Short mmCIF file of C-alpha atoms in Angstrom, two decimals:
data_model
loop_
_atom_site.label_atom_id
_atom_site.label_comp_id
_atom_site.label_asym_id
_atom_site.label_seq_id
_atom_site.Cartn_x
_atom_site.Cartn_y
_atom_site.Cartn_z
CA UNK Z 1 52.67 -33.73 5.58
CA UNK Z 2 52.27 -37.00 3.65
CA UNK Z 3 49.31 -39.09 4.74
CA UNK Z 4 49.80 -42.72 5.73
CA UNK Z 5 47.74 -45.34 7.49
CA UNK Z 6 49.63 -44.88 10.75
CA UNK Z 7 48.14 -41.41 11.09
CA UNK Z 8 44.61 -42.77 10.76
CA UNK Z 9 45.40 -45.51 13.27
CA UNK Z 10 46.76 -42.94 15.70
CA UNK Z 11 43.62 -40.85 15.38
CA UNK Z 12 41.57 -43.94 16.19
CA UNK Z 13 43.60 -44.46 19.36
CA UNK Z 14 43.17 -40.77 20.23
CA UNK Z 15 39.39 -41.05 20.01
CA UNK Z 16 39.42 -44.19 22.14
CA UNK Z 17 41.49 -42.47 24.84
CA UNK Z 18 39.21 -39.41 24.94
CA UNK Z 19 36.12 -41.60 25.11
CA UNK Z 20 37.56 -43.92 27.78
CA UNK Z 21 39.22 -41.20 29.83
CA UNK Z 22 42.50 -43.08 30.31
CA UNK Z 23 45.16 -45.00 28.39
CA UNK Z 24 44.42 -48.17 30.34
CA UNK Z 25 40.66 -48.22 29.65
CA UNK Z 26 41.26 -47.30 26.00
CA UNK Z 27 43.64 -50.24 25.74
CA UNK Z 28 41.05 -52.60 27.20
CA UNK Z 29 38.47 -51.38 24.68
CA UNK Z 30 40.86 -51.78 21.74
CA UNK Z 31 42.58 -54.98 22.82
CA UNK Z 32 45.92 -53.20 23.35
CA UNK Z 33 48.23 -52.86 26.30
CA UNK Z 34 48.54 -49.51 28.06
CA UNK Z 35 52.15 -49.04 26.84
CA UNK Z 36 50.99 -49.70 23.27
CA UNK Z 37 48.32 -47.00 23.58
CA UNK Z 38 50.86 -44.59 25.08
CA UNK Z 39 53.29 -45.25 22.22
CA UNK Z 40 50.56 -44.75 19.63
CA UNK Z 41 49.62 -41.38 21.15
CA UNK Z 42 53.28 -40.35 21.32
CA UNK Z 43 53.75 -41.23 17.63
CA UNK Z 44 50.64 -39.21 16.74
CA UNK Z 45 51.90 -36.22 18.72
CA UNK Z 46 55.24 -36.43 16.93
CA UNK Z 47 53.49 -36.80 13.58
CA UNK Z 48 51.26 -33.72 13.93
CA UNK Z 49 53.81 -31.70 15.89
CA UNK Z 50 51.75 -30.88 18.97
CA UNK Z 51 51.33 -32.19 22.51
CA UNK Z 52 47.82 -33.66 22.58
CA UNK Z 53 47.50 -34.71 26.22
CA UNK Z 54 48.56 -33.30 29.55
CA UNK Z 55 49.70 -36.32 31.58
CA UNK Z 56 49.92 -36.64 35.36
CA UNK Z 57 50.28 -39.68 37.58
CA UNK Z 58 46.52 -39.76 38.18
CA UNK Z 59 44.82 -38.28 35.12
CA UNK Z 60 45.10 -37.12 31.54
CA UNK Z 61 43.46 -34.16 29.84
CA UNK Z 62 43.51 -32.63 26.38
CA UNK Z 63 45.75 -29.64 25.81
CA UNK Z 64 44.25 -26.65 24.01
CA UNK Z 65 45.97 -27.77 20.80
CA UNK Z 66 44.85 -31.35 21.40
CA UNK Z 67 41.26 -30.26 21.89
CA UNK Z 68 41.23 -28.36 18.61
CA UNK Z 69 42.78 -31.33 16.81
CA UNK Z 70 40.26 -33.74 18.34
CA UNK Z 71 37.29 -31.52 17.43
CA UNK Z 72 38.58 -31.32 13.86
CA UNK Z 73 39.23 -35.02 13.26
CA UNK Z 74 36.60 -36.84 15.36
CA UNK Z 75 33.62 -36.14 13.05
CA UNK Z 76 35.64 -37.19 10.01
CA UNK Z 77 36.58 -40.53 11.54
CA UNK Z 78 32.94 -41.14 12.45
CA UNK Z 79 31.96 -40.37 8.86
CA UNK Z 80 34.58 -42.82 7.56
CA UNK Z 81 33.06 -45.50 9.79
CA UNK Z 82 29.55 -44.64 8.55
CA UNK Z 83 30.74 -44.82 4.94
CA UNK Z 84 32.37 -48.20 5.53
CA UNK Z 85 29.20 -49.56 7.09
CA UNK Z 86 27.08 -48.26 4.20
CA UNK Z 87 29.50 -49.65 1.60
CA UNK Z 88 29.41 -53.04 3.31
CA UNK Z 89 25.65 -53.16 2.97
CA UNK Z 90 24.99 -53.40 6.71
CA UNK Z 91 21.39 -52.86 7.73
CA UNK Z 92 22.23 -50.75 10.77
CA UNK Z 93 24.70 -47.92 10.28
CA UNK Z 94 23.94 -46.71 13.80
CA UNK Z 95 26.23 -48.70 16.04
CA UNK Z 96 28.98 -48.47 18.63
CA UNK Z 97 28.68 -46.61 21.92
CA UNK Z 98 26.94 -43.29 22.41
CA UNK Z 99 27.82 -41.27 25.52
CA UNK Z 100 25.15 -38.78 26.56
CA UNK Z 101 25.54 -36.03 29.17
CA UNK Z 102 22.06 -35.08 30.35
CA UNK Z 103 20.34 -32.73 32.74
CA UNK Z 104 18.78 -34.66 35.63
CA UNK Z 105 15.24 -33.46 34.96
CA UNK Z 106 15.26 -34.55 31.35
CA UNK Z 107 17.25 -37.69 32.06
CA UNK Z 108 15.05 -38.97 34.88
CA UNK Z 109 11.60 -37.95 33.71
CA UNK Z 110 11.76 -37.98 29.91
CA UNK Z 111 14.78 -39.78 28.45
CA UNK Z 112 15.37 -42.77 30.74
CA UNK Z 113 11.72 -43.97 30.64
CA UNK Z 114 11.83 -44.02 26.81
CA UNK Z 115 15.45 -44.97 26.06
CA UNK Z 116 14.45 -48.60 25.60
CA UNK Z 117 12.62 -47.62 22.42
CA UNK Z 118 15.82 -46.11 21.05
CA UNK Z 119 17.85 -49.21 21.90
CA UNK Z 120 15.24 -51.45 20.27
CA UNK Z 121 15.44 -49.33 17.13
CA UNK Z 122 19.23 -49.67 16.89
CA UNK Z 123 20.30 -53.09 18.20
CA UNK Z 124 24.00 -52.55 17.40
CA UNK Z 125 24.18 -49.42 19.55
CA UNK Z 126 24.90 -49.12 23.27
CA UNK Z 127 24.19 -45.96 25.25
CA UNK Z 128 25.77 -44.53 28.38
CA UNK Z 129 23.63 -41.91 30.14
CA UNK Z 130 25.45 -39.65 32.57
CA UNK Z 131 23.32 -37.30 34.71
CA UNK Z 132 25.28 -34.23 35.77
CA UNK Z 133 24.53 -30.85 37.35
CA UNK Z 134 26.51 -29.08 34.65
CA UNK Z 135 27.57 -29.94 31.13
CA UNK Z 136 31.28 -29.43 31.78
CA UNK Z 137 33.70 -30.06 28.92
CA UNK Z 138 32.00 -32.25 26.33
CA UNK Z 139 35.23 -32.95 24.46
CA UNK Z 140 37.56 -33.59 27.38
CA UNK Z 141 34.99 -35.81 29.11
CA UNK Z 142 34.44 -37.87 25.96
CA UNK Z 143 30.72 -37.23 25.45
CA UNK Z 144 29.06 -37.34 22.04
CA UNK Z 145 26.04 -35.21 22.90
CA UNK Z 146 24.54 -33.28 25.81
CA UNK Z 147 20.98 -32.29 26.72
CA UNK Z 148 20.68 -29.25 28.97
CA UNK Z 149 18.11 -26.69 30.07
CA UNK Z 150 18.86 -22.97 29.89
CA UNK Z 151 20.27 -20.55 27.35
CA UNK Z 152 23.51 -21.70 25.64
CA UNK Z 153 26.80 -20.24 26.78
CA UNK Z 154 29.35 -19.19 24.13
CA UNK Z 155 31.32 -22.25 23.00
CA UNK Z 156 32.50 -24.15 19.93
CA UNK Z 157 29.62 -26.63 20.33
CA UNK Z 158 26.60 -26.76 18.06
CA UNK Z 159 23.38 -26.05 19.98
CA UNK Z 160 19.97 -27.21 18.72
CA UNK Z 161 16.82 -25.90 20.40
CA UNK Z 162 14.54 -28.82 21.24
CA UNK Z 163 11.68 -27.04 22.96
CA UNK Z 164 10.64 -24.24 25.26
CA UNK Z 165 8.62 -25.61 28.15
CA UNK Z 166 6.44 -23.51 30.43
CA UNK Z 167 7.22 -23.03 34.12
CA UNK Z 168 4.21 -24.06 36.24
CA UNK Z 169 3.62 -23.02 39.84
CA UNK Z 170 2.21 -25.95 41.79
CA UNK Z 171 1.41 -27.24 45.26
CA UNK Z 172 -0.21 -30.30 46.77
CA UNK Z 173 -3.93 -30.28 47.54
CA UNK Z 174 -3.01 -30.67 51.21
CA UNK Z 175 -0.85 -27.56 51.14
CA UNK Z 176 -3.62 -25.54 49.45
CA UNK Z 177 -6.15 -26.77 52.04
CA UNK Z 178 -3.88 -25.61 54.87
CA UNK Z 179 -2.58 -22.33 53.46
CA UNK Z 180 -5.03 -21.26 50.79
CA UNK Z 181 -4.51 -20.55 47.11
CA UNK Z 182 -2.63 -17.40 46.05
CA UNK Z 183 -4.52 -15.14 43.65
CA UNK Z 184 -1.59 -12.99 42.55
CA UNK Z 185 2.17 -13.65 42.42
CA UNK Z 186 2.73 -11.07 45.14
CA UNK Z 187 0.63 -13.19 47.51
CA UNK Z 188 3.54 -15.64 47.64
CA UNK Z 189 5.62 -13.10 49.55
CA UNK Z 190 3.47 -13.44 52.67
CA UNK Z 191 1.91 -16.45 54.30
CA UNK Z 192 3.39 -19.05 51.94
CA UNK Z 193 6.39 -21.37 51.89
CA UNK Z 194 8.21 -21.73 48.55
CA UNK Z 195 10.43 -24.72 47.86
CA UNK Z 196 13.60 -23.35 46.29
CA UNK Z 197 15.99 -25.14 43.94
CA UNK Z 198 19.68 -24.28 43.76
CA UNK Z 199 21.19 -23.05 40.53
CA UNK Z 200 24.39 -25.14 40.13
CA UNK Z 201 26.02 -22.32 38.18
CA UNK Z 202 25.69 -19.76 40.99
CA UNK Z 203 24.92 -21.74 44.14
CA UNK Z 204 21.94 -19.48 44.74
CA UNK Z 205 18.24 -20.30 44.32
CA UNK Z 206 16.77 -19.92 40.85
CA UNK Z 207 14.85 -16.68 40.52
CA UNK Z 208 11.07 -16.84 40.15
CA UNK Z 209 9.24 -14.86 37.48
CA UNK Z 210 5.59 -14.67 36.46
CA UNK Z 211 4.37 -13.59 33.04
CA UNK Z 212 0.89 -12.68 31.83
CA UNK Z 213 0.94 -11.21 28.36
CA UNK Z 214 3.34 -8.30 28.46
CA UNK Z 215 3.15 -8.05 32.25
CA UNK Z 216 6.10 -9.53 34.14
CA UNK Z 217 6.33 -9.89 37.92
CA UNK Z 218 9.75 -10.93 39.28
CA UNK Z 219 9.64 -12.46 42.73
CA UNK Z 220 12.27 -13.17 45.33
CA UNK Z 221 10.74 -16.40 46.54
CA UNK Z 222 11.26 -17.24 50.21
CA UNK Z 223 11.10 -20.54 52.00
CA UNK Z 224 12.85 -22.67 54.59
CA UNK Z 225 13.62 -25.52 52.19
CA UNK Z 226 16.10 -25.45 49.32
CA UNK Z 227 16.96 -28.55 47.24
CA UNK Z 228 19.47 -29.22 44.48
CA UNK Z 229 17.62 -31.62 42.21
CA UNK Z 230 14.23 -32.01 40.57
CA UNK Z 231 13.41 -35.27 42.34
CA UNK Z 232 13.70 -33.63 45.75
CA UNK Z 233 11.78 -30.57 44.52
CA UNK Z 234 8.96 -32.74 43.27
CA UNK Z 235 8.91 -34.92 46.38
CA UNK Z 236 8.73 -31.89 48.66
CA UNK Z 237 5.93 -30.40 46.57
CA UNK Z 238 3.91 -33.64 46.58
CA UNK Z 239 4.50 -33.99 50.32
CA UNK Z 240 3.02 -30.57 51.06
CA UNK Z 241 6.23 -28.81 52.10
CA UNK Z 242 5.47 -25.77 49.98
CA UNK Z 243 4.82 -24.22 46.59
CA UNK Z 244 7.22 -25.20 43.81
CA UNK Z 245 7.89 -24.15 40.24
CA UNK Z 246 7.90 -27.23 38.00
CA UNK Z 247 8.57 -27.59 34.30
CA UNK Z 248 5.48 -28.45 32.25
CA UNK Z 249 7.54 -31.05 30.39
CA UNK Z 250 7.10 -33.44 33.31
CA UNK Z 251 4.49 -31.71 35.48
CA UNK Z 252 1.60 -31.74 32.98
CA UNK Z 253 0.74 -35.35 33.86
CA UNK Z 254 0.85 -34.57 37.59
CA UNK Z 255 -1.62 -31.72 37.06
CA UNK Z 256 -3.96 -33.78 34.86
CA UNK Z 257 -3.87 -36.63 37.38
CA UNK Z 258 -4.60 -34.11 40.16
CA UNK Z 259 -1.49 -35.09 42.08
CA UNK Z 260 -0.65 -31.39 42.27
CA UNK Z 261 -2.75 -28.24 41.98
CA UNK Z 262 -1.83 -25.70 39.30
CA UNK Z 263 -1.62 -22.27 40.93
CA UNK Z 264 -1.80 -18.90 39.20
CA UNK Z 265 -2.56 -20.45 35.78
CA UNK Z 266 -3.01 -17.01 34.19
CA UNK Z 267 0.60 -16.21 35.13
CA UNK Z 268 2.23 -19.27 33.55
CA UNK Z 269 3.69 -17.85 30.33
CA UNK Z 270 7.36 -17.98 31.34
CA UNK Z 271 9.25 -20.60 29.35
CA UNK Z 272 12.56 -22.43 29.85
CA UNK Z 273 14.52 -23.70 26.81
CA UNK Z 274 15.97 -27.18 26.32
CA UNK Z 275 18.98 -27.59 24.00
CA UNK Z 276 20.93 -30.48 22.54
CA UNK Z 277 24.68 -29.93 22.14
CA UNK Z 278 27.14 -31.79 19.94
CA UNK Z 279 30.51 -31.18 18.37
CA UNK Z 280 30.30 -28.37 15.84
CA UNK Z 281 30.68 -29.91 12.41
CA UNK Z 282 28.63 -30.64 9.34
CA UNK Z 283 29.93 -34.21 9.57
CA UNK Z 284 27.79 -35.51 12.42
CA UNK Z 285 28.05 -39.25 13.05
CA UNK Z 286 25.10 -41.52 12.31
CA UNK Z 287 24.63 -42.40 15.98
CA UNK Z 288 24.46 -38.74 17.01
CA UNK Z 289 22.04 -37.92 14.18
CA UNK Z 290 19.83 -40.85 15.21
CA UNK Z 291 19.82 -39.75 18.84
CA UNK Z 292 19.01 -36.14 17.99
CA UNK Z 293 16.11 -37.33 15.85
CA UNK Z 294 14.87 -39.51 18.69
CA UNK Z 295 15.08 -36.69 21.24
CA UNK Z 296 13.21 -34.50 18.77
CA UNK Z 297 10.41 -37.08 18.75
CA UNK Z 298 10.28 -37.05 22.57
CA UNK Z 299 10.06 -33.27 22.75
CA UNK Z 300 8.09 -32.53 19.58
#
C-alpha cells in the first residue's frame, strides 16, 4: 500500500474519535462537521481494508480489527507530534490533553490533591481525571493511562508497578474504648464489627488476611455494614462504626495524627500493589511519560 498524506490525516481523525467517544465530539475538537469526520473514517476504513468502528444509532465502538489498528498507530502518531514539537524548538513538548482512568482511592487521596503541581509543570497540558470502579477498556474508552490497585489481569497493556502498600487494620479511639482492642486476628471473629468493602470485580466483600513473618491468618470478616468506596469506608471507621482495613498509602497520616488507632500492628505485613497501565509500545508519548514520572514521584 502506497503511503500518502490522506492516510496520516485519517489516522488523526481516528484518534480524535476514540478520544472523544463520538463523531460529533471529535468534529467539535477538530473544527470539522460530523459528516466530514464520518467520511474521513470511511475513507480510512476503505484505505486499510478493515471496518474500524461498530456504529449504532446511539454509540460507536472499535471492532477487534479496529482496536488492533488503533493500538498499533496511536503511539506512532504521538511520537510524530513529539518530534515536530522538538524540531520546532518548543520549550514544552508535553502538551495536549491527557485522559487518566484512576482508582478512587488513589485519585481522591493521592493524585487529585497533587495534580496542580503536574499542571504547573506543564502549562500546555490539560488533564481529565476519571474515577471508576474498574479499568474497563482503556483503548475503546479513549484513555491514555490508568492507575489501579491489584494484580494485573492478562491484556495487551503495559503494566508498571508503582508500589506495594501495606494493609493496616484500624478503628477509631471511640470504637476501641467501647469494644476493646483485639490482640490476635482471630479475636475479630467474636465481639467486633468489621466494616466491609465490596470488590467491584466479584460483588462480594474483599477478603481479610493477616501476615506476620511466614505466618498467615485468613479471616472471613463479619459486620453489618458494607460499603463500595474508600471514602465511605474511611468515614465509617472514623465515625466508630467498626474496624476497617485501610491502605497505608493514605492511612499513615491518620495514624500519626491519632485520628485512628492502628490495631494488630505485628500482623500488618500484607501488601497491595498499585500499577500504572498504558498502551503497550516502546513509543510512549511525551505526555504519558511525564505523567508516569510524576506518579512515580508521588509513590516513591
